[in-house]
Amino acid sequence: MTKNLRVKTSKFVDETYKISFKFNGTTYYGYKGDTLASALLANNIHLVGRSFKYHRPRGIMTAGSEEPNAIVQLHKNSPRTEPNVRATEVEIYEGLEASSQNCWPSVNFDIGGINNILSPLLPAGFYYKTFMWPASFWEKYEYFIRKSAGLGKSPTMPDPDIYEHKYIHCDVLVIGAGISGIMAAKTAAQNGFKTLLVDEKPYLGGSTIYQNSEHFKINNQISSSWLEKEISEIKKFENLEIKTRTSVAAFHGYNFLLARENLTDHIPLEQRNNKTRQRLLKIRAKKVITATGSLERPLVFDNNDRPGILLSSAVEKYANLFGVACGEKNVLFTNNDSAYETAISLHQKGINIEAIIDNREEIDSKLIKETEKNNIKIYKGYTIVNTYGYKRINKVSIMQISKDGQKVVGSKISITCDCLGISGGWTPAVHLFTQSGGKLKFRDEDQVFIPNIYSSDQISVGSCNGDFTLDEILSNIPNILRNFLKVKKTDYENLEVYSSFNKSKRNIWLLPSDKVIGKTKPFVDYQNDATAKDIKLALREGFRSIEHVKRYTTTGMGTDQGKLGNMHALGIISETAGSKMGELGTTTFRPPYTPLTFGTIVGRNVGEYFDIFRKTPIHSWHVKNKAEFENVGQWKRAWYYPKNGETMHEAVQRESKAARDSAGILDASTLGKIDIQGTDASEFLNRVYTNAWSKLAIGKCRYGLMLNEDGMVYDDGVTTRLGENHYIMTTTTGGAATVLGKLEDYLQTEWPELDVYLTSVTDHYATVSVCGPNSKKIVSQVIPDLDFSDENFPHMSFKNTKIDKIKCRVMRISFTGEHSYEINVQANYGKSVWEKCMEAGKDFNITPYGTETMHLLRAEKGFIIVGQDTDATMTPIDLQMDWIVSKKKYDFIGKRSLYRSDTIREDRKQLVGLLTENPDEVLEEGAQIVADFKKTPVEMLGHVTSSYYSPNLKKSIALGVVRGGKNMIGQKLIIPMENKQINVTVADPVFLDKENKRLNA
Amino acid sequence: MFLIECPYCGEREQSEFKAGGEAHIIRPKQPTELSDDQWAEYLFMRKNIKGMQFERWVHTHGCRKWFNVVRDTSNDIIKAVYKMGEKPPTK
Ligand SMILES: [Zn+2]
């Protein structure tokens, strides 16, 4: 089987540089400049994979990013492994290892191939129809489907490569460096525009650069030579940046584009370390010129998918660019002149052509005459009706097409071959144009969609704009560029162009066959195995919208997004349904144009750079004292401080007990702090909190609940009146930014007449909270000058004071139910104040505690945590906090919603305490609560929101929300768990010190 | 990602802003005097139109100011930007 099909040296491939690589475990050789596909073809290997549904053998079909079949896995079992890579885009390097994907156990013998024989049983929608019933069987079906089908395998080890993001701003972005792109980029650069030219391939010049033919000339030079000179000229411009191996993935509105630049994918693995592998370019361009070219269409006939069947343009490219013959007995099948270009190229290289089958009957062009001169047999007015050969095409049979194109006539002729090049004409690559919001129009004469209405400052040029021939491109471009760039002239006015190409084409979406369609396999989407038969079935079953047909048949839903077959699908739908192509529309082309790696998408934002994290000024002390940390929003908060190998539970029990028995200390610096000033500050607080604020004396603190306009609790915290027109508000740690945003919103948009100014000061202060029966003794040692008597400094009040010379604010407020003080100092003194408290508290066993103990202590006291005991469906009344809702205030945010018919229902979920029958049993947070098991369906009454073992009460305590819970105190309920039922009693949510004796002790 | 002309800072990328829903919905001055239906109209009912939409935006990662935008939701083209309290453009 192995043979050398390298026919002639190509200047694009370096034959002095031999490269070895492995494919499915066997070592092969290629040259520098080869793609994996060209190197395999040079070794006479076409079979590279199996199709998705029927597991049919499939070969390399194209020479570009539109490839549907030759999808491989690179470097299996390596951390650098990558699935779903197109062999046509992989540049080979020493040590490259590639393997086929969709086959098991091997590409040559594949168990799933049985699906091919069963295919009459596997019509469109088969998986939906069969495997969805009975539902309980799905798991079993799925196991087998997943094993035998499926695309590549994702890596299981961390990615060793580096990726990055880069912003680029330019005047003109040119996408595609074919002949049109080169001319556009040069014109832009000449006129002083800061220009960026990108192309997905490693070389410039598109398909013209290897079009070495006397039949295409510009100013009397062969087109490729002319273009080479242009390319050498554009490289001189300082204001023109050129990026090859760069594929535009997405074209968004406002000329914002994403592109992937490949930097190391073409070099050996061992040379890649410490280099950036891929870069995601975020491009903002004032103007965009799209020159993405066009894709050759396949032809749709029975068994048009065998290995050895390629696009005719791909056969030409492999010969011209890589010096590779795709076969020794080549047959071409076409409906237009393109295949004759291929024929002439192959002939020039000495590659044998058995025959050309042309579905057009009366044809005449310079290209055809030239072909005939070379004694190549042309069958005019014929179509292929079938192909033969399982793992490689070995024969085609052809028949004449009737005048109306509807059926075949006459007798069958067989032609042996080992390669078939097919050409169904060209489809403009309008994917990026439509992504940007552009609207297409349908051109009836050659059945193509072309750009019509642009959504931003952009233009399409060349064959992506429907100009397929050299003379069309060159005669249109100067005018387009002059108008678009608003320049007086270009270098390309009045070029002398010689092109032998004749535009005539006989477009038949589904070619006629001598068999009924049910007995044929004319593939439309190669990757997903959708045939013309499937599309017709979908229409028979009543599907009409192209988007529905697409999903039902999976046409265009592979990793190639059906770049080759979408037009045929549309054509067959319109013919079958009798609708007009232009009215049918197209399916949506979604970004990315070709798949992106996750690495490129995330760039440097991995590991510890995934998100910023915020540390308090006391953070280093917590680290030194072995705290475990918890993420609260972006904050790293000390969670608990395990001592001598304690478990979390043990540490929390110890910390909780110490805080109530003597003294605990907490870093509360993360609480949101908003400085509020202005003559209307009191009025403002009246409007945003549920309770009244006007009468709060200077130097006093008050707890407030903030609601949304829908009446649901949004945030809570203590606010202190520092002066007549000056308050400091605290918010929850997680809510700080959104609360500030919400307050600003009301101030700026609803109440601009209020004189109020808000400033976030969260990061400016450190907060040290000392609690417990001995807290007063400790804090008075740290601040000896302050009078800590209850008369001078009662609960819920505040003092301005100093520690040494450092100003600080001390609040006597409590979130634990213990007598406690919060000391606020300028952030950079936070750690020193903390250490002073630790020193002063030594004799009192002062115990640092983390968020877990804080949560336990507040739960003992029945204090809620917004976001844990509440979700966006809890009103203050549901929380049994009626006391905080002012009856007197005329209005505040959310007030009206508290007596909507829904919010006054008695059977809303309400916050209650839960006590377990067995005091040692701790409930699981989130567990469901029910009353009755006998009645089915079992009615869910609510769920557990907070649950702990309280070392101070020596029993399990929990908070939960229960439907109508307020009136159920004392009632027994059940918590059903996986293996047991836990009996609980509904209780008051305040478990400890209901009389607040400890606060004032 | 579109570009938005903040009336205070100038043209910036969308990622600096947050959208705040439909504009020109005024909070009732006397909510307590509204029926449930009237209050629900203010609280919940929002337009979702294909075409010109008046909406609120805030320059979160910038000047923190709220302002109004007229955006064509079918193509994201912003037709006008104006400050809070200013009259919406008529055409
Ligand atoms: Zn701004």
Short mmCIF file of C-alpha atoms in Angstrom, two decimals, chain A residues 167 169 252-254 256 284 439 455 687 709-710 738 740-741 744-746 748-751 753 758-760 890-897 899-902, chain B residues 1-4 13-14 18 25-37 39-40 42-44 56 58 63-67 74-78 84:
data_model
loop_
_atom_site.label_atom_id
_atom_site.label_comp_id
_atom_site.label_asym_id
_atom_site.label_seq_id
_atom_site.Cartn_x
_atom_site.Cartn_y
_atom_site.Cartn_z
CA TYR A 167 -5.74 43.72 22.20
CA HIS A 169 -6.50 48.49 17.51
CA HIS A 252 -18.92 40.67 16.26
CA GLY A 253 -20.80 43.93 15.95
CA TYR A 254 -18.95 47.26 16.05
CA PHE A 256 -14.88 43.71 17.18
CA ARG A 284 -11.03 46.57 17.26
CA LYS A 439 -27.56 40.20 5.41
CA SER A 455 -23.95 46.06 9.55
CA ARG A 687 -35.99 55.41 52.21
CA GLU A 709 -38.62 46.85 45.40
CA ASP A 710 -40.35 43.46 45.32
CA THR A 738 -24.13 45.57 44.55
CA LEU A 740 -23.43 50.56 46.55
CA GLY A 741 -24.58 50.15 42.96
CA GLU A 744 -26.28 55.00 43.54
CA ASP A 745 -29.01 53.94 41.13
CA TYR A 746 -31.78 55.32 43.38
CA GLN A 748 -29.06 59.28 40.54
CA THR A 749 -32.25 58.19 38.85
CA GLU A 750 -35.16 58.35 41.34
CA TRP A 751 -34.11 60.90 43.93
CA GLU A 753 -32.97 66.02 44.52
CA LEU A 758 -21.72 57.74 48.73
CA THR A 759 -18.14 56.53 48.93
CA SER A 760 -16.97 52.96 49.22
CA TYR A 890 -44.91 56.47 54.46
CA ASP A 891 -42.57 54.73 52.04
CA PHE A 892 -39.32 52.83 51.72
CA ILE A 893 -37.92 50.57 49.03
CA GLY A 894 -40.05 47.44 48.95
CA LYS A 895 -42.76 48.65 51.34
CA ARG A 896 -45.67 48.44 48.93
CA SER A 897 -44.73 44.88 48.01
CA TYR A 899 -48.86 43.68 51.27
CA ARG A 900 -49.30 42.31 47.79
CA SER A 901 -51.76 39.41 47.75
CA ASP A 902 -48.84 37.01 47.44
CA MET B 1 -19.04 43.79 22.17
CA PHE B 2 -20.24 47.28 21.43
CA LEU B 3 -18.81 50.69 22.13
CA ILE B 4 -20.84 53.06 24.29
CA GLU B 13 -16.00 49.33 25.60
CA GLN B 14 -19.20 47.62 26.69
CA LYS B 18 -23.78 47.37 33.05
CA ILE B 25 -40.08 53.84 34.26
CA ILE B 26 -40.66 56.25 37.11
CA ARG B 27 -41.06 54.95 40.62
CA PRO B 28 -44.56 55.94 41.76
CA LYS B 29 -44.51 58.81 44.25
CA GLN B 30 -47.25 57.27 46.40
CA PRO B 31 -46.88 53.51 46.14
CA THR B 32 -49.19 52.88 49.08
CA GLU B 33 -52.09 54.32 47.13
CA LEU B 34 -51.72 51.91 44.25
CA SER B 35 -53.72 48.74 43.75
CA ASP B 36 -51.88 45.44 43.47
CA ASP B 37 -52.32 45.58 39.71
CA TRP B 39 -47.99 48.26 41.56
CA ALA B 40 -47.35 45.07 39.59
CA TYR B 42 -44.53 49.23 37.76
CA LEU B 43 -42.71 46.34 39.36
CA PHE B 44 -42.78 43.61 36.75
CA ARG B 56 -30.56 52.54 31.22
CA VAL B 58 -24.31 52.62 34.19
CA CYS B 63 -17.54 57.29 36.50
CA ARG B 64 -20.35 55.18 38.07
CA LYS B 65 -22.92 57.47 36.47
CA TRP B 66 -26.26 56.27 35.16
CA PHE B 67 -27.49 57.47 31.79
CA SER B 74 -32.04 44.08 16.15
CA ASN B 75 -28.48 45.14 15.37
CA ASP B 76 -27.19 46.72 18.60
CA ILE B 77 -26.61 50.05 16.94
CA ILE B 78 -26.82 52.85 19.49
CA MET B 84 -30.59 61.10 33.37
#
